[in-house]
Tab-separated table of C-alpha atoms in Angstrom:
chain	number	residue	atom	x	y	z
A	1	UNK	CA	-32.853	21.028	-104.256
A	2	UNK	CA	-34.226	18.277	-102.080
A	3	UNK	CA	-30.849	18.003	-100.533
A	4	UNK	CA	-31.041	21.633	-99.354
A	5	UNK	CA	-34.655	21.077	-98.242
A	6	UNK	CA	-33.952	17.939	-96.079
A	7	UNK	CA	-30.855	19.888	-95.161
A	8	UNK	CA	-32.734	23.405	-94.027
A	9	UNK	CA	-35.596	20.388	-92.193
A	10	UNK	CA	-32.575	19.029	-90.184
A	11	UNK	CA	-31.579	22.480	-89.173
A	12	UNK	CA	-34.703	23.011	-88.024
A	13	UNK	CA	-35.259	20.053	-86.194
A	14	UNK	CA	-31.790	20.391	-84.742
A	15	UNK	CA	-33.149	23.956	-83.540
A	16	UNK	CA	-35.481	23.013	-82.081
A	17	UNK	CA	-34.039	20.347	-80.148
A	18	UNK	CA	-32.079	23.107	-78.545
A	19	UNK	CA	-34.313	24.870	-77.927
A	20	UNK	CA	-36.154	22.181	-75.963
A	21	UNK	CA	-32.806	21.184	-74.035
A	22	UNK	CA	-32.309	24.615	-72.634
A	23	UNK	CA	-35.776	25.249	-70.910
A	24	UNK	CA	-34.445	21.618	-69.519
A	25	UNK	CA	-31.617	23.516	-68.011
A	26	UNK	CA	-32.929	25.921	-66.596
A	27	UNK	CA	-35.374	23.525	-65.029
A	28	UNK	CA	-32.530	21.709	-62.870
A	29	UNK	CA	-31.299	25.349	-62.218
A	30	UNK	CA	-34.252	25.878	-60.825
A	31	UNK	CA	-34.594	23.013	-59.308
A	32	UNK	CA	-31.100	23.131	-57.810
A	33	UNK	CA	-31.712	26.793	-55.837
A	34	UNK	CA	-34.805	25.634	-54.763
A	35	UNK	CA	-32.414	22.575	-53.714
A	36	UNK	CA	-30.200	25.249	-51.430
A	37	UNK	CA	-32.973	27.235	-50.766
A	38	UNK	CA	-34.409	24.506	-48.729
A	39	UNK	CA	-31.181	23.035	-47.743
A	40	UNK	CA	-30.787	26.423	-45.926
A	41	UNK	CA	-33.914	26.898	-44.485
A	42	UNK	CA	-33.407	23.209	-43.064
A	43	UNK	CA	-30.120	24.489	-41.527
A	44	UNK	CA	-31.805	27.539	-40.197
A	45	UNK	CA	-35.012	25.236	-39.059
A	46	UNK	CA	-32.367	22.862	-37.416
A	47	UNK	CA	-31.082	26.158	-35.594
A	48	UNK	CA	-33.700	27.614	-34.203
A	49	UNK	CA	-34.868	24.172	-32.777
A	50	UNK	CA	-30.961	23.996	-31.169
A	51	UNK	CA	-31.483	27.655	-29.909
A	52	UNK	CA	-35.186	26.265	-28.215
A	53	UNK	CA	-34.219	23.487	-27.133
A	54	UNK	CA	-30.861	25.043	-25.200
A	55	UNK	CA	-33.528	27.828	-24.000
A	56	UNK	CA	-36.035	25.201	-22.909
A	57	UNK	CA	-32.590	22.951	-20.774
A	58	UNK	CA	-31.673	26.741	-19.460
A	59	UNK	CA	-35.331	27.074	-18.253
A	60	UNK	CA	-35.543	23.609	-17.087
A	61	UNK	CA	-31.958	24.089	-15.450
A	62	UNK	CA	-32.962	27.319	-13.314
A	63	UNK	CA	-36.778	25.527	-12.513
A	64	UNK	CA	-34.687	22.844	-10.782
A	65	UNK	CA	-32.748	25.025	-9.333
A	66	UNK	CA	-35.592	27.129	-8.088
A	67	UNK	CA	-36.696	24.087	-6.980
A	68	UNK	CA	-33.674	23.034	-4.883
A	69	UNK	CA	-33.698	26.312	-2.904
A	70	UNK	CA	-37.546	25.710	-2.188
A	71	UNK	CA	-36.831	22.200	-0.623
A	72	UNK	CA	-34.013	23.612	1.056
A	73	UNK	CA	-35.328	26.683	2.526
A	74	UNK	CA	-37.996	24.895	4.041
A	75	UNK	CA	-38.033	24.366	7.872
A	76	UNK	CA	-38.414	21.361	9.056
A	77	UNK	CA	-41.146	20.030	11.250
A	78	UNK	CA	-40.279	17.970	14.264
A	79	UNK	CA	-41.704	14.901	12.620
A	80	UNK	CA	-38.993	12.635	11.864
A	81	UNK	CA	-40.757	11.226	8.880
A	82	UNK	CA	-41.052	15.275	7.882
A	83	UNK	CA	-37.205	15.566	8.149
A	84	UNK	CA	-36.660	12.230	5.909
A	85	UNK	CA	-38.753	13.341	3.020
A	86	UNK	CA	-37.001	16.488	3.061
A	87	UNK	CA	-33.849	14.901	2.898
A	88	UNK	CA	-34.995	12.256	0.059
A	89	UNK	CA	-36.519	15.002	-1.686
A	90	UNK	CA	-33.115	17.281	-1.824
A	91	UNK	CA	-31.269	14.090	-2.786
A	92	UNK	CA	-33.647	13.576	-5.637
A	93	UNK	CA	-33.419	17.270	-7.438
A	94	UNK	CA	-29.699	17.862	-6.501
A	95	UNK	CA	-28.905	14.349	-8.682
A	96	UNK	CA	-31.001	15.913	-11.642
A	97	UNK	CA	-29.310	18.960	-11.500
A	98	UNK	CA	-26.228	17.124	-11.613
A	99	UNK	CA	-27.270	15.013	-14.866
A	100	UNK	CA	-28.576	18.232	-16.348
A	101	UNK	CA	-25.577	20.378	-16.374
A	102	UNK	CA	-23.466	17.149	-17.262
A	103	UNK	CA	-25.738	16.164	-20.119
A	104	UNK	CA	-25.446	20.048	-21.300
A	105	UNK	CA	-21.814	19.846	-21.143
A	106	UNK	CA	-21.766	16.383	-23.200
A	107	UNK	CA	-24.000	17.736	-25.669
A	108	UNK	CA	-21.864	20.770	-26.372
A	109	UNK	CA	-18.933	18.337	-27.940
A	110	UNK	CA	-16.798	18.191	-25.325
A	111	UNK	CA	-13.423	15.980	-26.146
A	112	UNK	CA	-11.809	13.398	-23.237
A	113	UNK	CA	-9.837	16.369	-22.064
A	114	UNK	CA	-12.314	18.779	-21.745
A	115	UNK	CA	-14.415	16.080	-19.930
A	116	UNK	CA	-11.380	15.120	-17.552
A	117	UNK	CA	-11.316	18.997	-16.538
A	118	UNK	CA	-14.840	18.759	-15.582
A	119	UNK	CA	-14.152	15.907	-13.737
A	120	UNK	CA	-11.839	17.663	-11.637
A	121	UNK	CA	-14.758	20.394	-10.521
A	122	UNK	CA	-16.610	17.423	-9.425
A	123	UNK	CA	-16.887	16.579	-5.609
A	124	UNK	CA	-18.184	12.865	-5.120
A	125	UNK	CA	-20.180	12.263	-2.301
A	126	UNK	CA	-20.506	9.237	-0.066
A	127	UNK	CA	-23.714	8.489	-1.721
A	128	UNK	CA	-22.318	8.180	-5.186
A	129	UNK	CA	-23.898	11.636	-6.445
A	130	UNK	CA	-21.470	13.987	-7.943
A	131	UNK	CA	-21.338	17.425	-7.029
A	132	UNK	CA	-20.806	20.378	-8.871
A	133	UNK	CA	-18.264	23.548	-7.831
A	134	UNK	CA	-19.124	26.775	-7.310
A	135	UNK	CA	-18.373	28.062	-10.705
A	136	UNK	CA	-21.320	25.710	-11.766
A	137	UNK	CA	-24.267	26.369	-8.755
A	138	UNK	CA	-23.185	29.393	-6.292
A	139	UNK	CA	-26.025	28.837	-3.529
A	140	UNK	CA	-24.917	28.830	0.473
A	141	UNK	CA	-28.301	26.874	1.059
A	142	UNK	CA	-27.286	24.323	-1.450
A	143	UNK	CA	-24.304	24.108	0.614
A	144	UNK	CA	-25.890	23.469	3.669
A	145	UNK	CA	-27.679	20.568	2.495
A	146	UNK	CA	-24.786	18.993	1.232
A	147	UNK	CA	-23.214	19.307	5.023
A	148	UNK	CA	-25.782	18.336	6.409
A	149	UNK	CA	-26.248	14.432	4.952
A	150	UNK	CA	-22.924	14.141	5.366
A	151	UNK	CA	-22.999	15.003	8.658
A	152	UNK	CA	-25.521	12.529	8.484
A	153	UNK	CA	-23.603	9.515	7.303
A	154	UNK	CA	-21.182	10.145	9.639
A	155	UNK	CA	-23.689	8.636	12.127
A	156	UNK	CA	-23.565	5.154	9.548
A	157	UNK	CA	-21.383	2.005	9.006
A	158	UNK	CA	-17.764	2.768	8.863
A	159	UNK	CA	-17.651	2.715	5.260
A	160	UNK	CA	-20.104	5.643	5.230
A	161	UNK	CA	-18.261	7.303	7.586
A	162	UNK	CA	-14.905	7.626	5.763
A	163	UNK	CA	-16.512	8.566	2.510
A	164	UNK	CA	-18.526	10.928	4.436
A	165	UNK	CA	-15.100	12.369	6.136
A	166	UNK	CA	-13.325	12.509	3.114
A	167	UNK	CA	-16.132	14.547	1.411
A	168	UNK	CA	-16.478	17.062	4.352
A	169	UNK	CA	-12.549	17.740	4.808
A	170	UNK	CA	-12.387	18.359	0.550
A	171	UNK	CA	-15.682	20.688	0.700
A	172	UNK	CA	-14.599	22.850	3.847
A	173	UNK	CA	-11.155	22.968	1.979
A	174	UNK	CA	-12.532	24.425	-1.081
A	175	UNK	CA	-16.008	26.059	-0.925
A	176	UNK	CA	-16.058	29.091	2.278
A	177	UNK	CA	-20.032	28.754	1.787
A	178	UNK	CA	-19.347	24.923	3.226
A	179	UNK	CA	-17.524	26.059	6.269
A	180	UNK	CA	-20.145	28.662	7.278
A	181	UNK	CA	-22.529	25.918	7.162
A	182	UNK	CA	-21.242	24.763	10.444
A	183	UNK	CA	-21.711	27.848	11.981
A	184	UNK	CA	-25.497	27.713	11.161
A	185	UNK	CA	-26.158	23.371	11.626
A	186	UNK	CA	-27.937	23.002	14.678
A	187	UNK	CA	-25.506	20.510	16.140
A	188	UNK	CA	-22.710	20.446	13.636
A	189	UNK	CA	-19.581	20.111	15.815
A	190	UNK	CA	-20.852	17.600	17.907
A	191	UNK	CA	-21.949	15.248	15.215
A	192	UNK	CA	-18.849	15.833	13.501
A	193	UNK	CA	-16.986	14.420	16.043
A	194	UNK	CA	-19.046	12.203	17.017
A	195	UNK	CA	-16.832	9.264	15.343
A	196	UNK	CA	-14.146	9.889	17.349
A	197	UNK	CA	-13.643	8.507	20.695
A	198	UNK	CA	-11.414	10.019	23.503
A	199	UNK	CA	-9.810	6.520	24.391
A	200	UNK	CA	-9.564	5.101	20.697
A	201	UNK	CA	-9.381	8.290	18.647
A	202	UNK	CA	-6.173	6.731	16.547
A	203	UNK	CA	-8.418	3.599	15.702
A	204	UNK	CA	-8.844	4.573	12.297
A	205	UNK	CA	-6.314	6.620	11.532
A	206	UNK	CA	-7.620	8.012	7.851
A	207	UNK	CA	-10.615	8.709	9.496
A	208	UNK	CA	-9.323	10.464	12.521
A	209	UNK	CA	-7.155	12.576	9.709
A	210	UNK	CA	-10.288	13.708	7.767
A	211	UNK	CA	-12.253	14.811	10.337
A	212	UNK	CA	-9.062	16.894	12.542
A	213	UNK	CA	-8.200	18.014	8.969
A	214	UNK	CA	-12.042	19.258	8.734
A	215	UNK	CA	-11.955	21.094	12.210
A	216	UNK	CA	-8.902	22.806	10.697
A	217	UNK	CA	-10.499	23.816	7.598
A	218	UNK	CA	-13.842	25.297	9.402
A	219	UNK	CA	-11.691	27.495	12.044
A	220	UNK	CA	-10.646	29.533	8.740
A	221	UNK	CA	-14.343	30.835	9.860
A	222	UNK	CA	-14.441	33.203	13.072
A	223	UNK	CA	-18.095	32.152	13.694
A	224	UNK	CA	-16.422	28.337	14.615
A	225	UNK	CA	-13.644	29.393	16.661
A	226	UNK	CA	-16.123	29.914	19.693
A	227	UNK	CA	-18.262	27.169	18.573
A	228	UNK	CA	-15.419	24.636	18.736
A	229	UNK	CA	-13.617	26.224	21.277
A	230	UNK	CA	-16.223	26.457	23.888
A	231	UNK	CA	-17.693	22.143	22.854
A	232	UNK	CA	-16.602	20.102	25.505
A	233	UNK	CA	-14.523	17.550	23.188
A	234	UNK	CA	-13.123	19.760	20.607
A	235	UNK	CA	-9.750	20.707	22.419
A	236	UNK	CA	-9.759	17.037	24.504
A	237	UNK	CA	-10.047	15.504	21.039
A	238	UNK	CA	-7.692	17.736	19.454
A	239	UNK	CA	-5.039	16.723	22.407
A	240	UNK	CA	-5.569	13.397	22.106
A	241	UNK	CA	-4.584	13.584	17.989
A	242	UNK	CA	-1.664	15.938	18.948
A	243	UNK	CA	-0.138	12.612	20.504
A	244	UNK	CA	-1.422	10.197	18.757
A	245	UNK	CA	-2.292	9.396	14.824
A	246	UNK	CA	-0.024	10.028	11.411
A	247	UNK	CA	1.996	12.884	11.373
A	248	UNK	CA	-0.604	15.017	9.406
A	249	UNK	CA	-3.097	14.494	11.808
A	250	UNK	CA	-0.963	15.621	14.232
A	251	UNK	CA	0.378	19.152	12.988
A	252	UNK	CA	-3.018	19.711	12.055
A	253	UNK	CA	-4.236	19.136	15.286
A	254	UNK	CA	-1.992	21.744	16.975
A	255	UNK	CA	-2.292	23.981	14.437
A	256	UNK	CA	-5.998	23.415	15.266
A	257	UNK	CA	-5.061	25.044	18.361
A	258	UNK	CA	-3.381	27.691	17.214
A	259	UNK	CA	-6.267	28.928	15.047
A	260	UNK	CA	-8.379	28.618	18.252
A	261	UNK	CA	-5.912	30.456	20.186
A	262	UNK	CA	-6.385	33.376	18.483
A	263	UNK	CA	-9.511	34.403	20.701
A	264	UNK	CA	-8.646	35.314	24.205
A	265	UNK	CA	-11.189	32.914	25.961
A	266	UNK	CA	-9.922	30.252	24.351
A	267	UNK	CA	-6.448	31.218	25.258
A	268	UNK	CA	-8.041	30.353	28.816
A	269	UNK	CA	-9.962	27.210	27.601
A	270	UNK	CA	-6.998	25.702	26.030
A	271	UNK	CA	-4.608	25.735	29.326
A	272	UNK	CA	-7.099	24.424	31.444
A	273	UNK	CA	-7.647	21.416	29.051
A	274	UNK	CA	-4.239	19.280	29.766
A	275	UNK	CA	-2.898	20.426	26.111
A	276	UNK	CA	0.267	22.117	27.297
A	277	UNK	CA	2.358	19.402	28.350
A	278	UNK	CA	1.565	17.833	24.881
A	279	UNK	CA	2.624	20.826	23.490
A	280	UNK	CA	5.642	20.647	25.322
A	281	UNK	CA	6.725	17.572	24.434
A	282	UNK	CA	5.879	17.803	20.291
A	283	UNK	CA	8.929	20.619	21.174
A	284	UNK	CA	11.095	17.468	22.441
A	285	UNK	CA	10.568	15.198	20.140
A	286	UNK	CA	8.494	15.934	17.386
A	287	UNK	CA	9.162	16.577	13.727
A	288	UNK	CA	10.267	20.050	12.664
A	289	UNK	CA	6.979	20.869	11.078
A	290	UNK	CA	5.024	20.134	14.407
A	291	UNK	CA	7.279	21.548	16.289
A	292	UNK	CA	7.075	24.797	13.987
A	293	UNK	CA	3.022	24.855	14.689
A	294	UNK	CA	3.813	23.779	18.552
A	295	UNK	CA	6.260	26.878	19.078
A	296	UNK	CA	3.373	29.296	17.160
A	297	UNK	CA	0.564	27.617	19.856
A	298	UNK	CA	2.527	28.348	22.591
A	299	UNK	CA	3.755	31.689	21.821
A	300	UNK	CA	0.275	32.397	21.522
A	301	UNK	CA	-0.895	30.675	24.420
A	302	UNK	CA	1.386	32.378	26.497
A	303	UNK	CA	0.066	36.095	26.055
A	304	UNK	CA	-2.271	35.270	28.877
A	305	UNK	CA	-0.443	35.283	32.425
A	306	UNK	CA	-1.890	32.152	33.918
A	307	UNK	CA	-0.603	29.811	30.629
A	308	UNK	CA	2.741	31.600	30.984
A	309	UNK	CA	3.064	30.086	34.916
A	310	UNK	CA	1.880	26.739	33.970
A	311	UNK	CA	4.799	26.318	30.819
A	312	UNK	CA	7.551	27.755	33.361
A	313	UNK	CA	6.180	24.908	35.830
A	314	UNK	CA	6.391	22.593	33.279
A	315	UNK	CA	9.928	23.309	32.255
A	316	UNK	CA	9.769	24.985	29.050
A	317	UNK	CA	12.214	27.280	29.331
A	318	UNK	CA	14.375	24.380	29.840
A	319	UNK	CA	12.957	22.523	26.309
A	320	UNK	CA	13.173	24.862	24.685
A	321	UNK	CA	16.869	26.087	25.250
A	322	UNK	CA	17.895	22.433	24.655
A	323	UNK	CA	16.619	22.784	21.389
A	324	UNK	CA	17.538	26.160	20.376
A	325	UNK	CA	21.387	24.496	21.080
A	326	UNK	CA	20.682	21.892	18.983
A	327	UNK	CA	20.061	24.556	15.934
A	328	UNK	CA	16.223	23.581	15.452
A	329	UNK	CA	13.650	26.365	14.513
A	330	UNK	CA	15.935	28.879	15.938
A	331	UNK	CA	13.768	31.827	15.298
A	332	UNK	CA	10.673	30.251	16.166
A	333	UNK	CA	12.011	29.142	19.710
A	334	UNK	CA	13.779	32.373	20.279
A	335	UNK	CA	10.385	34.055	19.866
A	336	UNK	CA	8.811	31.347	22.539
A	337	UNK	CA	11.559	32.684	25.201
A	338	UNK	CA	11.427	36.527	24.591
A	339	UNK	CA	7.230	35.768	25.431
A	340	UNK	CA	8.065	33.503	28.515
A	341	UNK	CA	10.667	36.208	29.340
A	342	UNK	CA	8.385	38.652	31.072
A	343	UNK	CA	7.642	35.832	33.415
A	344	UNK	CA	9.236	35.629	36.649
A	345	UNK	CA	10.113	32.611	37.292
A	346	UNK	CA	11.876	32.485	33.774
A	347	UNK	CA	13.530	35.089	34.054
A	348	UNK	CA	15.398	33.336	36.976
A	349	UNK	CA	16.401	30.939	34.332
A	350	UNK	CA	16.786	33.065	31.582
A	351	UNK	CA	19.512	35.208	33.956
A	352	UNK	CA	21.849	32.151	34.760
A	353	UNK	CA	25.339	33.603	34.346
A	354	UNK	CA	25.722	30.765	31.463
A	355	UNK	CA	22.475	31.002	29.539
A	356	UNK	CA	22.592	34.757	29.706
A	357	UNK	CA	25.827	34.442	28.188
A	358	UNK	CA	24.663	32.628	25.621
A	359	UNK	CA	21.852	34.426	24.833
A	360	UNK	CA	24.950	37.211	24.254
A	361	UNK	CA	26.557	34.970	21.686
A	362	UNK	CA	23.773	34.183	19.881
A	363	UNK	CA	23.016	37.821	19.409
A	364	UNK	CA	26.370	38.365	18.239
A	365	UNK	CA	27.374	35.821	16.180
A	366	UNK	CA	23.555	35.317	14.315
A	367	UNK	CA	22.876	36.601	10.890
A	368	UNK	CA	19.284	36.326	11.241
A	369	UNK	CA	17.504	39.563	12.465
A	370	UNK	CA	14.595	37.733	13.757
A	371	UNK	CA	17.264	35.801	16.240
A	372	UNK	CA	18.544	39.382	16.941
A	373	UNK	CA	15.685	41.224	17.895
A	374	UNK	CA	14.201	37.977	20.377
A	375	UNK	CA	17.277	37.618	21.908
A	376	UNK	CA	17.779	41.408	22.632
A	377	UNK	CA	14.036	41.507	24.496
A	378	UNK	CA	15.064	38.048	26.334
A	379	UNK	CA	17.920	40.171	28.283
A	380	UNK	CA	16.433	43.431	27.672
A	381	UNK	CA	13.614	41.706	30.098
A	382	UNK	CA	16.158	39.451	31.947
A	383	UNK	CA	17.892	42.770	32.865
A	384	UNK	CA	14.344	44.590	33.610
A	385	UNK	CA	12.959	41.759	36.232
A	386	UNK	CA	16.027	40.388	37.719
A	387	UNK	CA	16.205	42.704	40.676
A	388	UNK	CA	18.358	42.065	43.540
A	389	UNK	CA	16.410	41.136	46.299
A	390	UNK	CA	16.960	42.748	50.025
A	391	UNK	CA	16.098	41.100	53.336
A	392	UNK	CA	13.068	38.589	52.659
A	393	UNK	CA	11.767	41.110	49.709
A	394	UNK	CA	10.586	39.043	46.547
A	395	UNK	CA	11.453	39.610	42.961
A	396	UNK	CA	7.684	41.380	41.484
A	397	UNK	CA	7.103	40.757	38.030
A	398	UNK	CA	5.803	43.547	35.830
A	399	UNK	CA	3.392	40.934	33.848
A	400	UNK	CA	3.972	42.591	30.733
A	401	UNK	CA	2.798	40.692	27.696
């Protein structure tokens, strides 16, 4: 009997031992969802704080841009210590724009590669700020500024003025917005050339390429064609590199003039410069390429009357059919003739029993139609002007262009 009672007392005990564990349970239960529960709201604190802080950098972001187009909007006074402030005062909020959007695009994980693409929007400046595309900060004002001090530097030490150069031929290359500033930059043509000197302009050659290269890139805009056009250095200078400086410089400086060319008063502005004969001789001896850009500055020259006379004078009918016989940039050459063709005194060329011949030959025997067509206007007009004369009566031209 006591057996069964210390056995029913150990049951009991044992029961309630149980009994006590499982509340226990259910206690870390308990304590463990309260564990997620708060884990959670953590997560969803830590969130929200992201989400308000990314807000707060997007408000901060557009304030500092709001701020850039305030400084840059404002007109300055002529007080030169006016102007400076200014200046420092873009300098200073364009750099923490910069670090902004870079410290955004860190914080948003960014690997090496991703970084190394961003790298590649970046535009560094002569003063060691980096710039950012226009996918990043689309504002023509901006823009200006940015042309502007380097424009600037350009009037510094040499070391200035080659990072300067550099900067202004990639920003006119890429961004339109850049090559409209010169259009509105009080002065912008002259101090861009300013480095350059008429009797030393190959001096420093990677300069010299930068800043041709830049007129190049800023004719793309019709609003610089007159400005350049009608400065009283841009086509001397532009000469001057045509003969001398690396070979890039060179086709970029006739094809300089070719862009110009394509407005009528500079057609006019052009031929009274001294640029023709250098023209004519980048047709003599120059590389294909140049004399590719050299054949389209002349053909385009030559639609006004008085540039057509001068080449004639200067033997280009002559040039040119030495090189059309050598087999270089036949097209392109044919198409110089068939515009120098409605000229008289070509045309007396043009008509000699042996070049009219083969002019004939060339006609027949080409498989290019661009070769056929010039060569049939050459003696289409050949045939037209050359008139047999009677008694002391001249040859007229019909001046047709």
């Amino acid at each position: 009997m006591a057996e069964k009672g210390d056995s029913s007392a150990t049951g009991a005990e044992t029961t309630s031992m149980a009994e006590k564990e499982t509340p226990s349970m259910t206690e870390k239960q308990a304590s463990s969802a309260t564990g997620e529960e708060t884990s959670s709201m953590a997560e969803k604190e830590t969130s929200s704080m992201a989400a308000e802080r990314k807000s707060s950098a997007v408000g901060e972001e557009t304030d500092l841009e709001k701020a850039v187009e305030r400084v840059v909007t404002t007109t300055p006074e002529d007080d030169a210590t006016y102007k400076i402030d200014i200046m420092n005062e873009s300098r200073r909020l364009l750099s923490l724009l910069k670090e902004m959007k870079l410290n955004q695009t860190v914080g948003l994980g960014r690997g090496d590669g991703d970084r190394a693409f961003l790298d590649e929007q970046l535009v560094i400046l002569g003063s060691g700020q980096n710039w950012l595309n226009d996918r990043n900060l689309k504002c023509a004002m901006v823009d200006r500024v940015l042309v502007e001090l380097l424009l600037e530097k350009l009037s510094s030490s040499l070391p200035d003025q080659n990072e300067a150069a550099k900067d202004l031929q990639m920003l006119t290359k890429a961004k339109p917005s850049c090559r409209e500033a010169f259009s509105k930059l009080n002065g912008a043509i002259s101090r861009l050339l300013s480095p350059l000197s008429l009797t030393k302009v190959e001096s420093n050659p990677e300069l010299q390429e930068d800043l041709i290269t830049t007129v190049l890139n800023i004719l793309t805009d019709d609003r610089n064609k007159n400005l350049v056009g009608e400065h009283p250095r841009a086509i001397p200078l532009l000469t001057e590199s045509m003969k001398y400086g690396t070979d890039e410089t060179r086709r970029n400086a006739i094809a300089a003039l070719v862009s110009l060319s394509a407005l009528d008063l500079n057609k006019f502005i052009i031929g009274s410069s001294g640029a023709l004969a250098p023209l004519l001789e980048v047709i003599c001896v120059g590389h294909p390429l140049a004399i590719k850009e050299a054949a389209s500055a002349i053909r385009s020259l030559c639609k006004v009357y008085e540039n057509q006379d001068k080449f004639t004078k200067l033997g280009a009918v002559k040039i040119i059919l030495q090189k059309i016989k050598e087999g270089i940039l036949v097209d392109e050459l044919l198409g110089v003739l068939a515009v120098l063709s409605t000229h008289n005194d070509a045309v007396e060329e043009l008509g000699d029993p042996d070049t009219f011949q083969y002019l004939i030959d060339i006609k027949r025997n080409t498989a290019s139609e661009i070769a056929k067509k010039n060569c049939i206007e050459i003696l289409f007009n050949v045939s037209m002007l050359e008139k047999p004369s009677f008694g002391n009566e001249k040859k007229k031209s019909r001046r047709v262009v």
